[in-house]
Backbone as a chain_set.jsonl record, in Angstrom:
{"seq": "MKNLPEAETSFLKTTIVYRDQEKPLVCDIDDFLDCETSECALELFDLYIKEELEVVNRVLIGFYDTKGGKIFIYRVDDEILCLCIHRVDVSCKAMCRDYVE", "coords": {"N": [[12.873, 2.498, 4.29], [13.983, 0.228, 3.208], [16.219, -0.587, 4.602], [15.609, -2.106, 6.839], [16.28, -4.677, 9.026], [15.847, -8.249, 8.365], [14.349, -9.693, 10.288], [12.89, -7.733, 11.465], [10.848, -7.164, 9.614], [8.936, -9.052, 10.108], [7.183, -8.083, 11.938], [5.524, -6.503, 10.527], [2.679, -5.648, 8.589], [0.403, -5.805, 5.728], [-2.07, -3.658, 4.541], [-5.003, -2.722, 2.952], [-6.801, 0.283, 2.345], [-9.84, 1.031, 1.161], [-12.632, 2.484, -0.231], [-13.36, 3.239, 2.345], [-13.031, 1.016, 3.826], [-11.072, -1.257, 5.635], [-8.795, -3.751, 4.632], [-6.91, -6.706, 4.885], [-3.926, -7.522, 2.985], [-2.622, -10.155, 1.295], [0.652, -10.673, 0.561], [4.063, -10.426, -0.752], [5.778, -8.651, 1.457], [8.307, -7.522, 1.284], [8.5, -6.985, -1.437], [7.117, -4.526, -1.714], [8.319, -2.997, 0.124], [10.894, -2.754, -1.048], [10.328, -1.349, -3.349], [10.79, 1.409, -5.37], [10.085, 3.011, -7.469], [7.721, 4.579, -9.734], [6.87, 2.829, -11.778], [7.391, 0.331, -10.724], [5.541, 0.323, -8.485], [3.07, 0.31, -9.816], [3.261, -2.065, -11.183], [3.276, -3.859, -8.985], [0.71, -3.28, -8.024], [-0.848, -4.321, -10.103], [-0.089, -7.005, -9.792], [-0.786, -7.842, -7.246], [-3.242, -6.635, -6.457], [-5.076, -5.79, -8.458], [-6.858, -7.829, -9.708], [-8.228, -8.78, -7.58], [-9.823, -6.531, -6.796], [-11.157, -5.973, -9.125], [-10.652, -3.761, -10.923], [-10.718, -1.094, -13.361], [-9.223, 1.168, -14.217], [-6.265, 2.553, -13.005], [-4.073, 4.71, -11.245], [-1.004, 5.775, -10.107], [-0.638, 7.855, -7.316], [1.22, 8.504, -5.467], [4.083, 7.334, -3.404], [5.177, 6.881, -0.084], [7.583, 6.952, 2.533], [6.858, 6.496, 5.869], [6.369, 7.42, 9.366], [6.247, 4.554, 11.039], [5.843, 2.956, 8.859], [5.169, 2.382, 5.359], [3.498, 3.877, 2.638], [1.321, 3.537, -0.138], [-0.323, 5.388, -2.589], [-3.149, 5.259, -4.574], [-5.14, 6.12, -7.373], [-8.166, 4.692, -8.133], [-10.405, 3.836, -10.418], [-11.658, 6.422, -10.155], [-11.69, 6.65, -7.303], [-9.948, 6.705, -4.234], [-7.378, 4.59, -3.244], [-5.478, 3.353, -0.582], [-2.596, 1.736, 0.27], [-0.952, 0.171, 2.82], [2.17, -0.6, 4.384], [2.795, -1.564, 7.385], [3.538, -1.316, 10.995], [2.217, -3.631, 13.265], [0.814, -2.385, 15.375], [0.019, 0.107, 14.461], [-2.384, 2.076, 12.881], [-3.665, 1.655, 9.707], [-5.573, 3.291, 8.469], [-5.257, 5.666, 9.762], [-2.63, 6.348, 8.998], [-2.994, 6.802, 6.288], [-4.731, 8.841, 6.214], [-3.33, 11.189, 6.607], [-2.181, 11.655, 4.194], [-4.068, 11.523, 2.161], [-6.23, 13.351, 2.655]], "CA": [[12.393, 1.192, 4.776], [14.734, -0.88, 2.64], [17.255, -0.924, 5.475], [15.056, -2.85, 7.922], [16.676, -6.125, 9.12], [14.839, -9.182, 7.937], [13.629, -9.972, 11.463], [12.001, -6.565, 11.721], [9.737, -7.21, 8.638], [7.912, -9.989, 10.589], [6.31, -7.253, 12.734], [4.781, -5.662, 9.645], [1.551, -6.267, 7.865], [-0.076, -5.056, 4.586], [-3.444, -3.418, 4.631], [-5.588, -1.763, 1.98], [-8.001, 1.09, 2.687], [-10.548, 1.285, -0.108], [-14.027, 2.781, 0.051], [-13.438, 3.392, 3.793], [-12.949, -0.329, 4.452], [-9.727, -1.843, 5.772], [-8.632, -5.196, 4.271], [-5.493, -7.247, 4.787], [-3.543, -7.974, 1.729], [-1.596, -11.257, 1.403], [1.665, -10.352, -0.532], [5.381, -10.338, -0.17], [5.965, -7.356, 2.012], [9.605, -7.121, 0.775], [8.297, -6.359, -2.844], [6.649, -3.202, -1.579], [9.474, -2.191, 0.895], [12.001, -2.474, -1.965], [9.768, -0.645, -4.526], [11.185, 2.813, -5.265], [9.741, 3.751, -8.638], [6.272, 4.474, -9.96], [6.662, 1.608, -12.654], [7.346, -0.831, -9.776], [4.339, 0.432, -7.682], [2.041, -0.055, -10.681], [3.385, -3.522, -11.425], [2.797, -4.492, -7.723], [-0.727, -3.112, -7.919], [-1.382, -5.301, -10.979], [0.218, -8.35, -9.34], [-1.439, -8.236, -5.941], [-4.534, -6.021, -6.072], [-6.091, -5.442, -9.54], [-7.863, -8.794, -9.923], [-9.098, -8.778, -6.349], [-10.887, -5.524, -6.793], [-11.776, -5.923, -10.429], [-10.705, -2.376, -11.32], [-10.428, -0.837, -14.784], [-8.193, 2.27, -14.312], [-5.49, 2.839, -11.794], [-3.067, 5.64, -11.418], [-0.259, 5.993, -8.893], [-0.498, 9.231, -6.92], [2.576, 8.575, -4.789], [4.324, 6.435, -2.273], [5.866, 7.598, 0.952], [8.013, 6.261, 3.836], [6.205, 7.289, 6.975], [6.628, 6.891, 10.662], [5.422, 3.334, 11.218], [5.695, 2.14, 7.669], [5.34, 2.952, 4.015], [2.182, 3.845, 2.032], [1.165, 3.751, -1.636], [-1.758, 5.977, -2.796], [-3.558, 5.012, -5.967], [-6.581, 6.527, -7.779], [-8.68, 3.507, -8.703], [-11.724, 4.138, -10.924], [-12.024, 7.692, -9.604], [-11.68, 6.616, -5.941], [-8.664, 6.59, -3.637], [-6.993, 3.396, -2.611], [-4.294, 3.489, 0.082], [-1.976, 0.528, 0.709], [0.014, 0.499, 3.859], [3.03, -1.553, 4.91], [2.854, -0.953, 8.643], [3.64, -2.114, 12.177], [0.907, -4.15, 13.711], [0.259, -1.442, 16.426], [-0.216, 1.273, 13.727], [-3.555, 2.042, 12.15], [-3.494, 1.997, 8.335], [-6.419, 4.375, 8.134], [-4.582, 6.859, 10.323], [-1.538, 6.61, 8.149], [-3.485, 7.251, 5.012], [-5.519, 10.128, 6.403], [-2.395, 12.283, 6.484], [-1.789, 11.87, 2.788], [-5.238, 11.553, 1.263], [-7.088, 14.455, 2.908]], "C": [[13.22, 0.08, 4.249], [15.863, -1.313, 3.588], [16.861, -1.644, 6.708], [15.731, -4.256, 7.863], [15.56, -6.989, 8.806], [13.906, -9.551, 9.089], [12.604, -8.903, 11.777], [10.722, -6.576, 10.783], [8.632, -8.14, 9.184], [6.916, -9.272, 11.513], [5.46, -6.335, 11.837], [3.695, -6.366, 9.049], [1.127, -5.225, 6.704], [-1.545, -4.897, 4.676], [-3.842, -2.445, 3.475], [-6.682, -1.015, 2.541], [-8.638, 1.489, 1.419], [-12.039, 1.423, 0.217], [-14.377, 2.757, 1.579], [-13.542, 2.117, 4.544], [-11.42, -0.733, 4.53], [-9.723, -3.322, 5.409], [-7.254, -5.628, 4.222], [-5.251, -7.697, 3.401], [-2.438, -9.045, 1.909], [-0.655, -10.981, 0.141], [3.021, -10.583, 0.133], [5.663, -8.897, 0.192], [7.311, -6.759, 1.473], [9.418, -6.418, -0.616], [7.877, -4.916, -2.62], [7.731, -2.391, -0.793], [10.576, -1.825, -0.114], [11.533, -1.61, -3.202], [10.101, 0.871, -4.348], [10.833, 3.652, -6.575], [8.241, 3.631, -8.968], [5.962, 3.234, -10.905], [6.496, 0.408, -11.696], [5.993, -0.82, -9.014], [3.146, 0.004, -8.636], [2.125, -1.515, -11.037], [2.974, -4.254, -10.227], [1.26, -4.408, -7.572], [-1.393, -4.19, -8.858], [-1.194, -6.736, -10.514], [-0.613, -8.769, -8.225], [-2.902, -7.685, -5.777], [-5.566, -5.964, -7.231], [-7.174, -6.539, -9.707], [-8.805, -8.927, -8.702], [-10.177, -7.759, -6.294], [-11.507, -5.292, -8.087], [-11.85, -4.444, -10.961], [-10.311, -2.238, -12.84], [-9.157, 0.066, -14.922], [-7.561, 2.343, -12.964], [-4.327, 3.724, -12.1], [-2.311, 5.777, -10.088], [-0.268, 7.475, -8.55], [0.828, 9.494, -6.227], [2.712, 7.502, -3.727], [5.306, 7.191, -1.396], [6.333, 6.733, 2.09], [7.495, 7.138, 4.869], [6.706, 6.749, 8.272], [5.742, 5.708, 10.847], [5.258, 2.516, 9.98], [5.927, 2.861, 6.397], [3.915, 2.844, 3.421], [2.241, 4.077, 0.539], [-0.286, 4.256, -1.792], [-2.02, 5.863, -4.258], [-4.921, 5.67, -6.165], [-6.978, 5.324, -8.615], [-10.145, 3.805, -9.162], [-12.326, 5.217, -10.205], [-12.282, 7.596, -8.063], [-10.253, 6.403, -5.429], [-8.474, 5.334, -3.013], [-5.656, 3.619, -1.91], [-3.848, 2.163, 0.558], [-0.909, 0.813, 1.739], [0.835, -0.699, 4.191], [3.312, -0.93, 6.298], [3.078, -1.863, 9.799], [2.212, -2.539, 12.61], [0.123, -3.197, 14.63], [-0.056, -0.137, 15.783], [-1.456, 1.15, 12.837], [-3.242, 2.502, 10.735], [-4.279, 3.185, 7.918], [-5.79, 5.736, 8.599], [-3.394, 7.395, 9.489], [-1.989, 7.282, 6.861], [-4.148, 8.695, 5.085], [-4.61, 11.3, 6.172], [-2.028, 12.607, 5.086], [-2.922, 12.042, 1.799], [-6.041, 12.832, 1.432], [-6.363, 15.747, 2.651]], "O": [[13.165, -1.003, 4.831], [16.43, -2.381, 3.357], [17.698, -1.805, 7.596], [15.749, -4.915, 6.823], [14.406, -6.581, 8.939], [12.711, -9.71, 8.839], [11.541, -9.205, 12.32], [9.672, -6.051, 11.155], [7.485, -8.02, 8.753], [5.877, -9.851, 11.833], [4.746, -5.474, 12.351], [3.722, -7.595, 8.976], [1.443, -4.036, 6.731], [-2.251, -5.887, 4.869], [-3.115, -1.52, 3.113], [-7.513, -1.624, 3.215], [-8.039, 2.233, 0.642], [-12.62, 0.557, 0.871], [-15.454, 2.346, 2.011], [-14.026, 2.052, 5.674], [-10.652, -0.547, 3.586], [-10.596, -4.064, 5.86], [-6.439, -4.981, 3.565], [-6.144, -8.175, 2.701], [-1.45, -8.819, 2.608], [-1.042, -11.037, -1.027], [3.142, -10.876, 1.322], [5.773, -8.034, -0.679], [7.376, -5.551, 1.242], [10.073, -5.42, -0.918], [8.336, -4.09, -3.408], [7.971, -1.22, -1.085], [11.13, -0.727, -0.055], [12.378, -1.209, -4.002], [9.751, 1.499, -3.348], [11.237, 4.805, -6.725], [7.578, 2.69, -8.53], [4.873, 2.669, -10.805], [5.586, -0.407, -11.847], [5.358, -1.87, -8.912], [2.254, -0.679, -8.131], [1.081, -2.152, -11.181], [2.319, -5.282, -10.397], [0.614, -5.327, -7.069], [-2.348, -4.862, -8.468], [-2.028, -7.596, -10.798], [-1.116, -9.892, -8.193], [-3.685, -8.254, -5.017], [-6.77, -6.076, -7.002], [-8.344, -6.18, -9.841], [-10.008, -9.155, -8.834], [-11.288, -8.017, -5.831], [-12.378, -4.426, -8.168], [-12.903, -3.959, -11.372], [-9.694, -3.111, -13.45], [-8.202, -0.25, -15.631], [-8.213, 2.216, -11.927], [-3.647, 3.528, -13.107], [-2.947, 5.885, -9.039], [0.063, 8.294, -9.407], [1.453, 10.543, -6.382], [1.765, 6.886, -3.236], [6.12, 7.995, -1.851], [5.592, 5.877, 2.573], [7.637, 8.36, 4.815], [7.396, 5.73, 8.3], [4.523, 5.871, 10.809], [4.602, 1.475, 10.015], [6.725, 3.794, 6.305], [3.213, 1.861, 3.661], [3.138, 4.755, 0.039], [-1.258, 3.71, -1.271], [-1.227, 6.307, -5.088], [-5.732, 5.758, -5.243], [-6.332, 4.954, -9.595], [-11.015, 4.003, -8.314], [-13.413, 5.049, -9.652], [-13.047, 8.416, -7.556], [-9.414, 5.936, -6.2], [-9.348, 4.936, -2.244], [-4.723, 4.054, -2.585], [-4.629, 1.47, 1.21], [-0.036, 1.65, 1.505], [0.264, -1.786, 4.286], [3.981, 0.099, 6.388], [2.855, -3.068, 9.676], [1.208, -1.881, 12.341], [-1.108, -3.221, 14.642], [-0.41, 0.769, 16.537], [-1.559, 0.176, 12.091], [-2.651, 3.562, 10.533], [-3.808, 4.013, 7.139], [-5.818, 6.75, 7.902], [-3.179, 8.593, 9.301], [-1.376, 8.255, 6.421], [-4.095, 9.528, 4.18], [-5.033, 12.31, 5.609], [-1.602, 13.725, 4.798], [-2.752, 12.633, 0.732], [-6.508, 13.374, 0.43], [-6.941, 16.822, 2.815]]}, "num_chains": 1, "name": "protein.A"}
């Protein structure tokens, strides 16, 4: 995903799936697209998500480039959180389903 031209990223959005609810996330999409290490993924979680959800424990399960975007899977207080960077016409829940179940 890091090879996308800048104009292409304007057609992407960031969504969180947590407790079977989809919620848009306001963030710098490029931060997630450029993230290639687990340390980076955990830092981004702390920066953009942690306070919003008031979580205590978080562990990165993995991140994956997929058809239609990129996903990050976290275990948050014994539940799964999936974060998607995806095209507007692609369902985040559908993207996560392939990696969580």
